[in-house]
Short mmCIF file of C-alpha atoms in Angstrom, two decimals:
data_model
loop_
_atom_site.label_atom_id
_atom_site.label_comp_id
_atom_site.label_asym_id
_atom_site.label_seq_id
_atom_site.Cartn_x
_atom_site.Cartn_y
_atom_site.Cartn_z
CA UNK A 1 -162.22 152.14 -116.94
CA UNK A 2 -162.00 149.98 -120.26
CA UNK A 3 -163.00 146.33 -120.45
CA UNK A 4 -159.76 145.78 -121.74
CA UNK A 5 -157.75 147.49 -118.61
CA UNK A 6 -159.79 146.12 -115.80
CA UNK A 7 -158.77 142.53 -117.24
CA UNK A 8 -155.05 143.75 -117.68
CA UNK A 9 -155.00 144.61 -114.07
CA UNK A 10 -156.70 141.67 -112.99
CA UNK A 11 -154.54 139.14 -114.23
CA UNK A 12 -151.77 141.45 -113.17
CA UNK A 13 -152.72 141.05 -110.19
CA UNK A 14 -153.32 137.35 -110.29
CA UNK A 15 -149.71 136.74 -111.94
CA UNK A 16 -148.21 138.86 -108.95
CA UNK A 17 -150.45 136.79 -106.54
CA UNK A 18 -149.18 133.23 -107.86
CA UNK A 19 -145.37 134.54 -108.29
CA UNK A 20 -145.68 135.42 -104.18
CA UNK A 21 -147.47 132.50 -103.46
CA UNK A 22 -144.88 130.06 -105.13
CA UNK A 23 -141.80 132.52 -103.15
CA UNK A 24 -143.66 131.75 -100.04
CA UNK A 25 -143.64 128.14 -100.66
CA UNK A 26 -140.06 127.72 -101.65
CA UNK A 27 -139.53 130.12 -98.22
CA UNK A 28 -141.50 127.19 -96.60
CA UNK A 29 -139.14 124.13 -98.31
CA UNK A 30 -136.28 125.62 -96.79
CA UNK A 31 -136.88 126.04 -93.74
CA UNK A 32 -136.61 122.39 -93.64
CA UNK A 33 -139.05 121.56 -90.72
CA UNK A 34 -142.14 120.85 -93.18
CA UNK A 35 -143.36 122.56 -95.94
CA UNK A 36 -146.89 123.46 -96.92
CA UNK A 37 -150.17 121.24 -97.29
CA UNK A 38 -150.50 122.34 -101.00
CA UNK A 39 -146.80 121.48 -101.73
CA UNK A 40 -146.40 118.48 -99.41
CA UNK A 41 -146.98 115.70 -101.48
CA UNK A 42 -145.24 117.21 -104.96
CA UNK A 43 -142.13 118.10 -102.34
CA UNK A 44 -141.96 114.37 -100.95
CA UNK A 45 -142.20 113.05 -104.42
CA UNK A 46 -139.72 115.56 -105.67
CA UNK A 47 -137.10 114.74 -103.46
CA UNK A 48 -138.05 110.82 -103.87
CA UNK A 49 -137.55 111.36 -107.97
CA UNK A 50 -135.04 114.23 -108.32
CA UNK A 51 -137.58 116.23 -110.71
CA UNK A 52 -138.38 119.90 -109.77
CA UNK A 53 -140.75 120.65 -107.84
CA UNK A 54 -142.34 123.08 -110.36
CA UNK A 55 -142.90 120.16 -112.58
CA UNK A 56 -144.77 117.92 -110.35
CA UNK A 57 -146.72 120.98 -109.21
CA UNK A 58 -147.85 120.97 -112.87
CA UNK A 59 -148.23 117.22 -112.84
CA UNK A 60 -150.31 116.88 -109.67
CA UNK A 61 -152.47 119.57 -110.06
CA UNK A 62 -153.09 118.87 -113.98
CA UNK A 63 -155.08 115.79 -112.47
CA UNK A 64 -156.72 118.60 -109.96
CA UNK A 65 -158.12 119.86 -113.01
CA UNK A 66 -159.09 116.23 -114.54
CA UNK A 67 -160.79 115.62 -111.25
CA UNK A 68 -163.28 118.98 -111.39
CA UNK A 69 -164.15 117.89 -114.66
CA UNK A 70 -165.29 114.73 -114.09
CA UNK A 71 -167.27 116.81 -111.04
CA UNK A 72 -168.55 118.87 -112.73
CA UNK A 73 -169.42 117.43 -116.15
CA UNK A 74 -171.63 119.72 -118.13
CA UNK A 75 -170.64 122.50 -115.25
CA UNK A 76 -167.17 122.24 -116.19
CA UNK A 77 -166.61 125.54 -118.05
CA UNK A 78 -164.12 127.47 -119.79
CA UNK A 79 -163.47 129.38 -116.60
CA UNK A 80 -162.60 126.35 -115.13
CA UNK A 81 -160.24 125.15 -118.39
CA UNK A 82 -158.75 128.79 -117.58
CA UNK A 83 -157.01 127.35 -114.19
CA UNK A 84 -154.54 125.26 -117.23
CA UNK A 85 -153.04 128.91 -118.00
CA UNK A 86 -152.61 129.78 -114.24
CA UNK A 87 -150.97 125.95 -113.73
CA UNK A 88 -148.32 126.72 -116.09
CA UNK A 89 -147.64 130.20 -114.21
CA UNK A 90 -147.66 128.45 -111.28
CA UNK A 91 -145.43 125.92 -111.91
CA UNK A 92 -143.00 127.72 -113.83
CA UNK A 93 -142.81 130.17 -110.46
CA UNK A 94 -142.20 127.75 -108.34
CA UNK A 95 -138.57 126.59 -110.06
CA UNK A 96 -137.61 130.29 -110.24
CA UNK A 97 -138.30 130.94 -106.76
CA UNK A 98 -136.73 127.38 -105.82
CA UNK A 99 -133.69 128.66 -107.96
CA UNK A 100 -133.92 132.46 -105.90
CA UNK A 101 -134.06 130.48 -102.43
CA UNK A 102 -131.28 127.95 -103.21
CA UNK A 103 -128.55 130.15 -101.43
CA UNK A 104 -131.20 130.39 -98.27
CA UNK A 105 -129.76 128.09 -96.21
CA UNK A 106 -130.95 128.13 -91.98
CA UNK A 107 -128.87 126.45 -89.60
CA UNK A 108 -130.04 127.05 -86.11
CA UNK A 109 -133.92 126.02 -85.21
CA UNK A 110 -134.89 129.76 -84.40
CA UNK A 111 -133.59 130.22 -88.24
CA UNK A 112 -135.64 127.87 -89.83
CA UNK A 113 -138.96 128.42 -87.72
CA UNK A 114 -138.78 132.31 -88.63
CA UNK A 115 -138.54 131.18 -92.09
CA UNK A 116 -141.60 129.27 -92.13
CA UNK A 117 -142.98 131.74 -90.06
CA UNK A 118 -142.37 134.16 -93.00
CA UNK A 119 -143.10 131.95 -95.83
CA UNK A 120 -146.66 131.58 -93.96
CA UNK A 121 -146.96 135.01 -94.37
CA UNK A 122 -145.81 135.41 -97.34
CA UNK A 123 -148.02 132.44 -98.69
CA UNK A 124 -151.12 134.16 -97.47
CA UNK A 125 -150.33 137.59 -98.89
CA UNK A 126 -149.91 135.64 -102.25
CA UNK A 127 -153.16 133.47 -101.76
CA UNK A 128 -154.81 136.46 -100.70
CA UNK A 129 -154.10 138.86 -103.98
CA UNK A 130 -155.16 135.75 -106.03
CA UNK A 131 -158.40 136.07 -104.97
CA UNK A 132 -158.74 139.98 -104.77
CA UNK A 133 -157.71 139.44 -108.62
CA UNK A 134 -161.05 137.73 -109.20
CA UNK A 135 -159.84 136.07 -112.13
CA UNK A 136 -158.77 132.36 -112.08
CA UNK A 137 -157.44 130.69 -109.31
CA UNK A 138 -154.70 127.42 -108.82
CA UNK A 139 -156.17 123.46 -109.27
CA UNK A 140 -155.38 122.94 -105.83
CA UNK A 141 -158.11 125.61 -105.02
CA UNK A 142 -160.16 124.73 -107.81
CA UNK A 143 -160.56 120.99 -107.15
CA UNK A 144 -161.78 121.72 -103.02
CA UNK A 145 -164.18 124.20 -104.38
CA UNK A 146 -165.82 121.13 -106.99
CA UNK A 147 -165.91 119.06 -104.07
CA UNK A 148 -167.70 121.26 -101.94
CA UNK A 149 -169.82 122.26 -104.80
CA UNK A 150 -170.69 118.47 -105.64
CA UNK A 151 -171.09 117.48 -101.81
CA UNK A 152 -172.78 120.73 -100.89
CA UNK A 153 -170.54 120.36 -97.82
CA UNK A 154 -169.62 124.02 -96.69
CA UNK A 155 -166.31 125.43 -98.70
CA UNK A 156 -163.83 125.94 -95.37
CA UNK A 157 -164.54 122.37 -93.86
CA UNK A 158 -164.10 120.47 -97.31
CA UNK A 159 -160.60 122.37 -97.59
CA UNK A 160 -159.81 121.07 -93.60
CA UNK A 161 -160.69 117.83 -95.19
CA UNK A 162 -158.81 118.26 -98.39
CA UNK A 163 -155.71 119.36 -96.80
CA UNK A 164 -155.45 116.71 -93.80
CA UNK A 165 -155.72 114.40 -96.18
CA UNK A 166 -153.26 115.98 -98.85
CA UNK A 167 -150.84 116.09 -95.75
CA UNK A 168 -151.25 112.35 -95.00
CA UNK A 169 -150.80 111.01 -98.05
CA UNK A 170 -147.38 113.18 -98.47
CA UNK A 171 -146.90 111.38 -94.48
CA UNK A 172 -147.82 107.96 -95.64
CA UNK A 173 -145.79 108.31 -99.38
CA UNK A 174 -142.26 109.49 -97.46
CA UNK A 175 -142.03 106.83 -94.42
CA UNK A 176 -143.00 103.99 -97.11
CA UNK A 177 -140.59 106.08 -99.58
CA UNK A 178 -137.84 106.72 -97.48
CA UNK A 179 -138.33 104.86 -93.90
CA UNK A 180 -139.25 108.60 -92.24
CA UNK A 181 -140.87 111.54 -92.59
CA UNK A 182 -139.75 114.34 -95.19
CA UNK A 183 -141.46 117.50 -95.74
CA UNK A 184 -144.12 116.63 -93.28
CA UNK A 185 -143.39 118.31 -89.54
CA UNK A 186 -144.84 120.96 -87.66
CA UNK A 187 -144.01 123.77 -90.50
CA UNK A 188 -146.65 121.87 -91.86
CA UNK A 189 -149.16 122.38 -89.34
CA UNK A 190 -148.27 125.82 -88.71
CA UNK A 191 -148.84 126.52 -92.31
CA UNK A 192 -152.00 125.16 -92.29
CA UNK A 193 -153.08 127.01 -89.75
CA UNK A 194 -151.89 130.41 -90.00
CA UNK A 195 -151.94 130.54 -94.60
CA UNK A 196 -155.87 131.16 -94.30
CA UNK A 197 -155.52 133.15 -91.23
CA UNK A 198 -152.97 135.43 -92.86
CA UNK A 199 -154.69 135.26 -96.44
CA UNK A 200 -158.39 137.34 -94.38
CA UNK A 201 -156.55 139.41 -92.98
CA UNK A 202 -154.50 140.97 -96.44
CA UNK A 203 -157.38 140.51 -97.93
CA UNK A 204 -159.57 143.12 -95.44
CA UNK A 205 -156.81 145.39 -95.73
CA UNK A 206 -156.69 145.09 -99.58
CA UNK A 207 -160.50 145.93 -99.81
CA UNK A 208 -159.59 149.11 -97.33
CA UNK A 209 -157.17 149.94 -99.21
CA UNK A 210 -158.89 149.81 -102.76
CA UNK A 211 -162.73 150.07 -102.38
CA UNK A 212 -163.48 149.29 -105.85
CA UNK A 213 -166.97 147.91 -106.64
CA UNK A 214 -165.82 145.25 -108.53
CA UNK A 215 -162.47 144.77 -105.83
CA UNK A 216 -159.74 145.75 -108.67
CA UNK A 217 -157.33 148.33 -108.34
CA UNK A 218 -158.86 151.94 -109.31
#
């Protein structure tokens, strides 16, 4: 296989990744009974400011990237610059699949805790070809692995750490913001749980599935 067409499929596979990681999020924002850790605080300060939640995706985790920069310094490369291409992707998913959820609209409890249920899922199978892709990955991502890096504090506790507090801040923001929380319940804590969970386990089945040395699709 080319240069040329192992790239091709690995960014294929990344831009497939982020597209079913933003669905899965949007799944997540309506079910109404808390969204995600890494859209919890763009969600309470969409709703607070009536701007998409794609765009303050791109706003929040444009500082994400600021932030592993001034981490990193001279270790800052422009692999790391590379996560700007994957931000616009990533935001610009994350309207459409707001605008293909719209209609998605749960009314009984059972309704909406399927639906986060499935946009857990769905939100680890995207997480999980992002990383098969081993191309680029989102700021969110990005920033906890800088931190770890920096800290030399091991990669899976500094993103328990990063996401806790991610999740309190979006807490803290929407009862000053609105007098309660929003976007914050136990969706969110299931999510948290159950993304990384979910993400292993596609991604053991993915290297089954296509035992290619360098873990691209043959």
């Amino acid at each position: 296989m080319s240069l040329n067409k192992d790239i091709m499929k690995r960014v294929t596979i990344l831009v497939i990744g982020i597209f079913v990681m933003t669905f899965g999020i949007a799944l997540s924002v309506r079910a109404r009974i808390g969204t995600t850790p890494i859209s919890s605080f763009p969600y309470v300060i969409s709703i607070g400011t009536g701007i998409s939640l794609g765009t303050v995706m791109f706003v929040v985790n444009a500082l994400f990237i600021v932030i592993q920069y001034f981490l990193l310094r001279k270790e800052f490369t422009r692999d790391h610059l590379a996560q700007v291409g994957v931000l616009i992707v990533f935001s610009v998913f994350t309207d459409v699949s707001m605008w293909l959820t719209e209609n998605i609209i749960p009314v009984e409890y059972w309704e909406e805790f399927g639906l986060t249920v499935l946009g857990t899922v769905v939100l680890g199978t995207g997480v999980a070809l992002e990383m098969f892709s081993r191309t680029s990955m989102v700021p969110g991502e990005g920033v906890v692995l800088a931190i770890a890096y920096r800290t030399r504090i091991q990669f899976s506790k500094t993103k328990v750490m990063f996401d806790i507090t991610y999740v309190l801040l979006a807490a803290l923001t929407s009862i000053i913001w609105f007098g309660h929380l929003d976007g914050v319940r136990e969706g969110t804590i299931f999510a948290a749980i159950f993304v990384g969970i979910t993400a292993r386990y596609v991604m053991k089945v993915l290297k089954k599935a296509f035992p290619d040395p360098n873990n691209t699709v043959s």
